[in-house]
């Protein structure tokens, strides 16, 4: 993944596509609200992930409509959707597929590839931390390369392709923490929490009555692919890109610019992917806000979901009950925004 700064949104076609993306975002939200109550911040991050082409991890206690949200998104967009329920006995082939012996019309037996549930546009890895690392790693190639390799043969996944994974933070028995390499491939770590009382009341009211919403597809799969390419053409001023990179480098305790809080609480800081996703996410956020350039505020607004799963805290942070959110707060406070704001 490369950070691109040479292209510009100058052509009428790009401007028209940017307007379509902004309107499409509003229409997708309107369609989702036919079934999903509240959770505006969560939906916003999922849509940024959608327009960038990234995968996201959604973390929350049971009953907060994590699965329903992703399934509804696929239904609204009319994209092929598969849900994989991760369990301790799930095997890699249960995700990617496998070769099976099949008999043709002439009676001859031959090996035929049977695609697994990874062959979809939107894949929901439900309770991903309930399966061992070997099976979790079956998603790695698909998430990064949008392809899978089985028995030495490579199969390309249909675009657009997204993986949304859910995780329950309070049920630890029988779970397997995701390896750092797997976590790093998720663009965002999205926290979904209990809604305010009025919204929770509305959830109870609507879900205990007959609910048969009719969805109108606001954008197509080909539109999403075009949006992803458009996002990469959004210009980013060098000071803003350097600000994003400085945030990432400052999160590493061995950096000479790291604040005392990072040196004290952080074992390992964010990878270069954090900077890449900060910039890409900021580009998408700018476009959906009706702007054709990225601001410092776009970077700061995405710092929490980008850093949460990439910063590894140490035993000092655990003993003092310092959350990763607190570490990101300290990081944002320690890295000053350049004066020449855009």
PDB file of C-alpha atoms in Angstrom, residues 107-322:
ATOM      1  CA  UNK A 107     -17.918 -41.592 -14.619  1.00  0.00           C
ATOM      2  CA  UNK A 108     -14.402 -40.202 -14.452  1.00  0.00           C
ATOM      3  CA  UNK A 109     -13.299 -38.943 -11.059  1.00  0.00           C
ATOM      4  CA  UNK A 110     -11.378 -35.707 -10.757  1.00  0.00           C
ATOM      5  CA  UNK A 111     -10.404 -33.147  -8.155  1.00  0.00           C
ATOM      6  CA  UNK A 112     -12.676 -30.109  -8.164  1.00  0.00           C
ATOM      7  CA  UNK A 113     -12.225 -27.007  -6.034  1.00  0.00           C
ATOM      8  CA  UNK A 114     -15.152 -26.258  -3.716  1.00  0.00           C
ATOM      9  CA  UNK A 115     -14.959 -22.564  -2.720  1.00  0.00           C
ATOM     10  CA  UNK A 116     -15.297 -21.712   0.953  1.00  0.00           C
ATOM     11  CA  UNK A 117     -17.275 -18.836   2.486  1.00  0.00           C
ATOM     12  CA  UNK A 118     -14.322 -16.450   1.962  1.00  0.00           C
ATOM     13  CA  UNK A 119     -15.551 -16.174  -1.649  1.00  0.00           C
ATOM     14  CA  UNK A 120     -17.958 -13.293  -1.109  1.00  0.00           C
ATOM     15  CA  UNK A 121     -17.926  -9.510  -1.308  1.00  0.00           C
ATOM     16  CA  UNK A 122     -18.495  -8.954   2.401  1.00  0.00           C
ATOM     17  CA  UNK A 123     -17.305 -11.630   4.825  1.00  0.00           C
ATOM     18  CA  UNK A 124     -18.276 -11.469   8.486  1.00  0.00           C
ATOM     19  CA  UNK A 125     -15.813 -13.295  10.736  1.00  0.00           C
ATOM     20  CA  UNK A 126     -18.095 -13.629  13.757  1.00  0.00           C
ATOM     21  CA  UNK A 127     -16.328 -13.961  17.130  1.00  0.00           C
ATOM     22  CA  UNK A 128     -12.967 -14.274  15.393  1.00  0.00           C
ATOM     23  CA  UNK A 129     -11.112 -14.742  18.689  1.00  0.00           C
ATOM     24  CA  UNK A 130     -12.860 -18.078  19.327  1.00  0.00           C
ATOM     25  CA  UNK A 131     -10.653 -19.976  16.888  1.00  0.00           C
ATOM     26  CA  UNK A 132      -6.913 -20.851  17.161  1.00  0.00           C
ATOM     27  CA  UNK A 133      -4.255 -18.708  15.423  1.00  0.00           C
ATOM     28  CA  UNK A 134      -3.732 -21.298  12.665  1.00  0.00           C
ATOM     29  CA  UNK A 135      -7.303 -20.818  11.490  1.00  0.00           C
ATOM     30  CA  UNK A 136      -7.231 -17.055  12.067  1.00  0.00           C
ATOM     31  CA  UNK A 137      -4.218 -16.883   9.770  1.00  0.00           C
ATOM     32  CA  UNK A 138      -6.299 -18.348   6.920  1.00  0.00           C
ATOM     33  CA  UNK A 139      -7.760 -14.861   6.593  1.00  0.00           C
ATOM     34  CA  UNK A 140      -4.365 -13.138   6.287  1.00  0.00           C
ATOM     35  CA  UNK A 141      -3.745 -13.662   2.583  1.00  0.00           C
ATOM     36  CA  UNK A 142      -7.369 -12.897   1.717  1.00  0.00           C
ATOM     37  CA  UNK A 143      -7.372  -9.666   3.724  1.00  0.00           C
ATOM     38  CA  UNK A 144      -4.072  -8.407   2.362  1.00  0.00           C
ATOM     39  CA  UNK A 145      -3.898  -9.778  -1.179  1.00  0.00           C
ATOM     40  CA  UNK A 146      -7.589 -10.406  -1.958  1.00  0.00           C
ATOM     41  CA  UNK A 147      -6.744 -13.920  -3.021  1.00  0.00           C
ATOM     42  CA  UNK A 148      -6.305 -17.376  -1.497  1.00  0.00           C
ATOM     43  CA  UNK A 149      -3.896 -20.202  -2.280  1.00  0.00           C
ATOM     44  CA  UNK A 150      -5.056 -23.804  -1.958  1.00  0.00           C
ATOM     45  CA  UNK A 151      -2.940 -26.803  -2.923  1.00  0.00           C
ATOM     46  CA  UNK A 152      -0.492 -24.540  -4.731  1.00  0.00           C
ATOM     47  CA  UNK A 153      -3.185 -22.860  -6.838  1.00  0.00           C
ATOM     48  CA  UNK A 154      -4.162 -19.212  -6.395  1.00  0.00           C
ATOM     49  CA  UNK A 155      -7.760 -18.035  -6.623  1.00  0.00           C
ATOM     50  CA  UNK A 156      -8.519 -14.321  -6.926  1.00  0.00           C
ATOM     51  CA  UNK A 157     -11.430 -13.017  -4.854  1.00  0.00           C
ATOM     52  CA  UNK A 158     -14.159 -10.971  -6.484  1.00  0.00           C
ATOM     53  CA  UNK A 159     -14.006  -7.222  -5.952  1.00  0.00           C
ATOM     54  CA  UNK A 160     -15.051  -5.373  -3.924  1.00  0.00           C
ATOM     55  CA  UNK A 161     -13.910  -7.528  -1.022  1.00  0.00           C
ATOM     56  CA  UNK A 162     -14.138  -6.728   2.679  1.00  0.00           C
ATOM     57  CA  UNK A 163     -13.643  -8.624   5.924  1.00  0.00           C
ATOM     58  CA  UNK A 164     -15.475  -7.377   9.002  1.00  0.00           C
ATOM     59  CA  UNK A 165     -14.666  -9.295  12.178  1.00  0.00           C
ATOM     60  CA  UNK A 166     -16.483  -9.153  15.495  1.00  0.00           C
ATOM     61  CA  UNK A 167     -15.053  -9.791  18.924  1.00  0.00           C
ATOM     62  CA  UNK A 168     -16.563 -10.049  22.393  1.00  0.00           C
ATOM     63  CA  UNK A 169     -14.314  -8.234  24.921  1.00  0.00           C
ATOM     64  CA  UNK A 170     -15.802  -9.669  28.116  1.00  0.00           C
ATOM     65  CA  UNK A 171     -15.918 -13.399  27.433  1.00  0.00           C
ATOM     66  CA  UNK A 172     -12.309 -14.588  27.641  1.00  0.00           C
ATOM     67  CA  UNK A 173     -12.750 -18.292  28.415  1.00  0.00           C
ATOM     68  CA  UNK A 174     -12.065 -20.402  25.338  1.00  0.00           C
ATOM     69  CA  UNK A 175     -10.755 -17.489  23.287  1.00  0.00           C
ATOM     70  CA  UNK A 176      -7.474 -16.897  21.480  1.00  0.00           C
ATOM     71  CA  UNK A 177      -6.033 -13.366  21.250  1.00  0.00           C
ATOM     72  CA  UNK A 178      -5.480 -12.307  17.663  1.00  0.00           C
ATOM     73  CA  UNK A 179      -1.786 -12.258  16.648  1.00  0.00           C
ATOM     74  CA  UNK A 180      -0.346  -8.774  16.131  1.00  0.00           C
ATOM     75  CA  UNK A 181       0.239  -9.512  12.428  1.00  0.00           C
ATOM     76  CA  UNK A 182      -3.460 -10.266  12.014  1.00  0.00           C
ATOM     77  CA  UNK A 183      -4.569  -7.221  14.001  1.00  0.00           C
ATOM     78  CA  UNK A 184      -2.353  -4.940  11.938  1.00  0.00           C
ATOM     79  CA  UNK A 185      -4.254  -5.894   8.795  1.00  0.00           C
ATOM     80  CA  UNK A 186      -7.452  -4.410  10.142  1.00  0.00           C
ATOM     81  CA  UNK A 187      -7.807  -0.769   9.183  1.00  0.00           C
ATOM     82  CA  UNK A 188      -9.940   0.173  12.204  1.00  0.00           C
ATOM     83  CA  UNK A 189     -10.615  -1.171  15.685  1.00  0.00           C
ATOM     84  CA  UNK A 190     -14.226  -0.022  16.117  1.00  0.00           C
ATOM     85  CA  UNK A 191     -15.761  -0.051  19.583  1.00  0.00           C
ATOM     86  CA  UNK A 192     -19.542  -0.421  19.712  1.00  0.00           C
ATOM     87  CA  UNK A 193     -21.130   0.442  23.051  1.00  0.00           C
ATOM     88  CA  UNK A 194     -24.594   0.496  24.588  1.00  0.00           C
ATOM     89  CA  UNK A 195     -26.708   3.281  23.049  1.00  0.00           C
ATOM     90  CA  UNK A 196     -28.297   6.127  25.051  1.00  0.00           C
ATOM     91  CA  UNK A 197     -31.583   5.328  26.827  1.00  0.00           C
ATOM     92  CA  UNK A 198     -33.829   6.869  24.151  1.00  0.00           C
ATOM     93  CA  UNK A 199     -32.125   4.901  21.385  1.00  0.00           C
ATOM     94  CA  UNK A 200     -32.171   1.693  23.424  1.00  0.00           C
ATOM     95  CA  UNK A 201     -35.914   2.186  24.017  1.00  0.00           C
ATOM     96  CA  UNK A 202     -36.388   2.572  20.254  1.00  0.00           C
ATOM     97  CA  UNK A 203     -34.392  -0.632  19.669  1.00  0.00           C
ATOM     98  CA  UNK A 204     -36.679  -2.569  22.015  1.00  0.00           C
ATOM     99  CA  UNK A 205     -39.803  -1.031  20.466  1.00  0.00           C
ATOM    100  CA  UNK A 206     -38.878  -1.786  16.846  1.00  0.00           C
ATOM    101  CA  UNK A 207     -37.390  -5.243  17.375  1.00  0.00           C
ATOM    102  CA  UNK A 208     -40.438  -6.506  19.271  1.00  0.00           C
ATOM    103  CA  UNK A 209     -42.770  -5.573  16.407  1.00  0.00           C
ATOM    104  CA  UNK A 210     -42.984  -6.784  12.816  1.00  0.00           C
ATOM    105  CA  UNK A 211     -40.008  -5.374  10.939  1.00  0.00           C
ATOM    106  CA  UNK A 212     -39.835  -5.837   7.176  1.00  0.00           C
ATOM    107  CA  UNK A 213     -37.856  -2.903   5.748  1.00  0.00           C
ATOM    108  CA  UNK A 214     -37.505  -2.595   1.990  1.00  0.00           C
ATOM    109  CA  UNK A 215     -34.058  -1.433   0.890  1.00  0.00           C
ATOM    110  CA  UNK A 216     -33.112   0.567  -2.169  1.00  0.00           C
ATOM    111  CA  UNK A 217     -29.546   0.026  -3.335  1.00  0.00           C
ATOM    112  CA  UNK A 218     -27.851   3.444  -3.231  1.00  0.00           C
ATOM    113  CA  UNK A 219     -24.521   2.421  -4.814  1.00  0.00           C
ATOM    114  CA  UNK A 220     -23.258  -0.661  -6.607  1.00  0.00           C
ATOM    115  CA  UNK A 221     -20.148  -2.790  -6.155  1.00  0.00           C
ATOM    116  CA  UNK A 222     -18.560  -1.125  -9.191  1.00  0.00           C
ATOM    117  CA  UNK A 223     -19.302   2.270  -7.606  1.00  0.00           C
ATOM    118  CA  UNK A 224     -17.409   1.209  -4.482  1.00  0.00           C
ATOM    119  CA  UNK A 225     -14.397   0.175  -6.558  1.00  0.00           C
ATOM    120  CA  UNK A 226     -14.487   3.569  -8.310  1.00  0.00           C
ATOM    121  CA  UNK A 227     -14.733   5.336  -4.929  1.00  0.00           C
ATOM    122  CA  UNK A 228     -11.684   3.442  -3.648  1.00  0.00           C
ATOM    123  CA  UNK A 229      -9.632   4.589  -6.631  1.00  0.00           C
ATOM    124  CA  UNK A 230     -10.910   8.149  -6.235  1.00  0.00           C
ATOM    125  CA  UNK A 231      -9.874   8.226  -2.563  1.00  0.00           C
ATOM    126  CA  UNK A 232      -6.268   7.514  -3.557  1.00  0.00           C
ATOM    127  CA  UNK A 233      -6.304  10.526  -5.887  1.00  0.00           C
ATOM    128  CA  UNK A 234      -7.210  13.007  -3.148  1.00  0.00           C
ATOM    129  CA  UNK A 235      -4.259  15.378  -2.582  1.00  0.00           C
ATOM    130  CA  UNK A 236      -2.608  15.534   0.831  1.00  0.00           C
ATOM    131  CA  UNK A 237      -0.328  18.416   1.780  1.00  0.00           C
ATOM    132  CA  UNK A 238       3.113  17.343   2.962  1.00  0.00           C
ATOM    133  CA  UNK A 239       2.735  18.887   6.470  1.00  0.00           C
ATOM    134  CA  UNK A 240      -0.422  16.830   7.032  1.00  0.00           C
ATOM    135  CA  UNK A 241       1.198  13.615   5.851  1.00  0.00           C
ATOM    136  CA  UNK A 242       4.235  14.306   8.014  1.00  0.00           C
ATOM    137  CA  UNK A 243       1.907  14.963  10.976  1.00  0.00           C
ATOM    138  CA  UNK A 244       0.319  11.520  10.497  1.00  0.00           C
ATOM    139  CA  UNK A 245       3.733   9.897  10.274  1.00  0.00           C
ATOM    140  CA  UNK A 246       4.971  11.788  13.350  1.00  0.00           C
ATOM    141  CA  UNK A 247       2.032  10.473  15.370  1.00  0.00           C
ATOM    142  CA  UNK A 248       2.951   6.934  14.358  1.00  0.00           C
ATOM    143  CA  UNK A 249       6.670   7.297  15.022  1.00  0.00           C
ATOM    144  CA  UNK A 250       6.028   9.018  18.360  1.00  0.00           C
ATOM    145  CA  UNK A 251       3.936   6.030  19.475  1.00  0.00           C
ATOM    146  CA  UNK A 252       7.110   3.919  19.540  1.00  0.00           C
ATOM    147  CA  UNK A 253       8.820   3.965  22.949  1.00  0.00           C
ATOM    148  CA  UNK A 254      12.322   3.848  21.421  1.00  0.00           C
ATOM    149  CA  UNK A 255      11.706   7.051  19.469  1.00  0.00           C
ATOM    150  CA  UNK A 256      13.618  10.078  20.789  1.00  0.00           C
ATOM    151  CA  UNK A 257      10.380  12.082  20.358  1.00  0.00           C
ATOM    152  CA  UNK A 258       8.247   9.693  22.404  1.00  0.00           C
ATOM    153  CA  UNK A 259       6.630  11.361  25.441  1.00  0.00           C
ATOM    154  CA  UNK A 260       7.176   9.937  28.913  1.00  0.00           C
ATOM    155  CA  UNK A 261       3.708   8.355  28.874  1.00  0.00           C
ATOM    156  CA  UNK A 262       4.600   6.298  25.796  1.00  0.00           C
ATOM    157  CA  UNK A 263       7.985   5.276  27.208  1.00  0.00           C
ATOM    158  CA  UNK A 264       6.325   4.246  30.443  1.00  0.00           C
ATOM    159  CA  UNK A 265       3.211   2.441  29.158  1.00  0.00           C
ATOM    160  CA  UNK A 266       3.967   1.182  25.638  1.00  0.00           C
ATOM    161  CA  UNK A 267       5.883  -1.986  24.773  1.00  0.00           C
ATOM    162  CA  UNK A 268       5.530  -1.666  20.997  1.00  0.00           C
ATOM    163  CA  UNK A 269       4.188   1.240  18.985  1.00  0.00           C
ATOM    164  CA  UNK A 270       2.237   1.405  15.746  1.00  0.00           C
ATOM    165  CA  UNK A 271       3.492   0.061  12.421  1.00  0.00           C
ATOM    166  CA  UNK A 272       3.794   1.906   9.124  1.00  0.00           C
ATOM    167  CA  UNK A 273       0.323   0.600   8.225  1.00  0.00           C
ATOM    168  CA  UNK A 274      -1.041   2.976  10.859  1.00  0.00           C
ATOM    169  CA  UNK A 275       0.267   5.946   8.882  1.00  0.00           C
ATOM    170  CA  UNK A 276      -1.049   4.500   5.636  1.00  0.00           C
ATOM    171  CA  UNK A 277      -4.523   3.966   7.043  1.00  0.00           C
ATOM    172  CA  UNK A 278      -4.538   7.357   8.788  1.00  0.00           C
ATOM    173  CA  UNK A 279      -3.919   9.062   5.447  1.00  0.00           C
ATOM    174  CA  UNK A 280      -6.274   6.873   3.413  1.00  0.00           C
ATOM    175  CA  UNK A 281      -9.044   7.161   5.998  1.00  0.00           C
ATOM    176  CA  UNK A 282      -8.555  10.915   6.190  1.00  0.00           C
ATOM    177  CA  UNK A 283      -8.887  11.143   2.410  1.00  0.00           C
ATOM    178  CA  UNK A 284     -12.204   9.262   2.485  1.00  0.00           C
ATOM    179  CA  UNK A 285     -13.429  11.344   5.430  1.00  0.00           C
ATOM    180  CA  UNK A 286     -12.612  14.542   3.563  1.00  0.00           C
ATOM    181  CA  UNK A 287     -14.460  13.454   0.429  1.00  0.00           C
ATOM    182  CA  UNK A 288     -17.588  12.407   2.305  1.00  0.00           C
ATOM    183  CA  UNK A 289     -17.529  15.801   4.045  1.00  0.00           C
ATOM    184  CA  UNK A 290     -17.554  17.546   0.671  1.00  0.00           C
ATOM    185  CA  UNK A 291     -13.875  18.546   0.715  1.00  0.00           C
ATOM    186  CA  UNK A 292     -11.254  17.706  -1.899  1.00  0.00           C
ATOM    187  CA  UNK A 293      -8.277  17.978   0.455  1.00  0.00           C
ATOM    188  CA  UNK A 294      -7.318  16.482   3.816  1.00  0.00           C
ATOM    189  CA  UNK A 295      -7.136  18.494   7.036  1.00  0.00           C
ATOM    190  CA  UNK A 296      -5.261  17.914  10.287  1.00  0.00           C
ATOM    191  CA  UNK A 297      -8.623  17.284  11.954  1.00  0.00           C
ATOM    192  CA  UNK A 298      -9.286  14.353   9.603  1.00  0.00           C
ATOM    193  CA  UNK A 299      -6.080  12.730  10.852  1.00  0.00           C
ATOM    194  CA  UNK A 300      -6.847  13.387  14.524  1.00  0.00           C
ATOM    195  CA  UNK A 301     -10.434  12.120  14.210  1.00  0.00           C
ATOM    196  CA  UNK A 302      -9.229   8.705  13.018  1.00  0.00           C
ATOM    197  CA  UNK A 303      -6.323   8.315  15.430  1.00  0.00           C
ATOM    198  CA  UNK A 304      -8.286   6.289  18.000  1.00  0.00           C
ATOM    199  CA  UNK A 305      -9.652   3.509  15.730  1.00  0.00           C
ATOM    200  CA  UNK A 306      -6.329   3.305  13.849  1.00  0.00           C
ATOM    201  CA  UNK A 307      -4.069   3.106  16.938  1.00  0.00           C
ATOM    202  CA  UNK A 308      -6.187   1.082  19.407  1.00  0.00           C
ATOM    203  CA  UNK A 309      -5.154  -2.338  18.105  1.00  0.00           C
ATOM    204  CA  UNK A 310      -1.652  -1.391  16.971  1.00  0.00           C
ATOM    205  CA  UNK A 311      -0.261  -0.109  20.274  1.00  0.00           C
ATOM    206  CA  UNK A 312       0.834  -2.882  22.617  1.00  0.00           C
ATOM    207  CA  UNK A 313       0.885  -1.735  26.236  1.00  0.00           C
ATOM    208  CA  UNK A 314       3.240  -3.173  28.871  1.00  0.00           C
ATOM    209  CA  UNK A 315       2.799  -4.416  32.429  1.00  0.00           C
ATOM    210  CA  UNK A 316       3.120  -0.875  33.836  1.00  0.00           C
ATOM    211  CA  UNK A 317       0.019   0.188  31.902  1.00  0.00           C
ATOM    212  CA  UNK A 318      -1.836  -2.950  32.982  1.00  0.00           C
ATOM    213  CA  UNK A 319      -0.941  -2.478  36.648  1.00  0.00           C
ATOM    214  CA  UNK A 320      -2.087   1.148  36.510  1.00  0.00           C
ATOM    215  CA  UNK A 321      -5.167   0.225  34.459  1.00  0.00           C
ATOM    216  CA  UNK A 322      -4.179   2.536  31.649  1.00  0.00           C
TER     217      UNK A 322
END
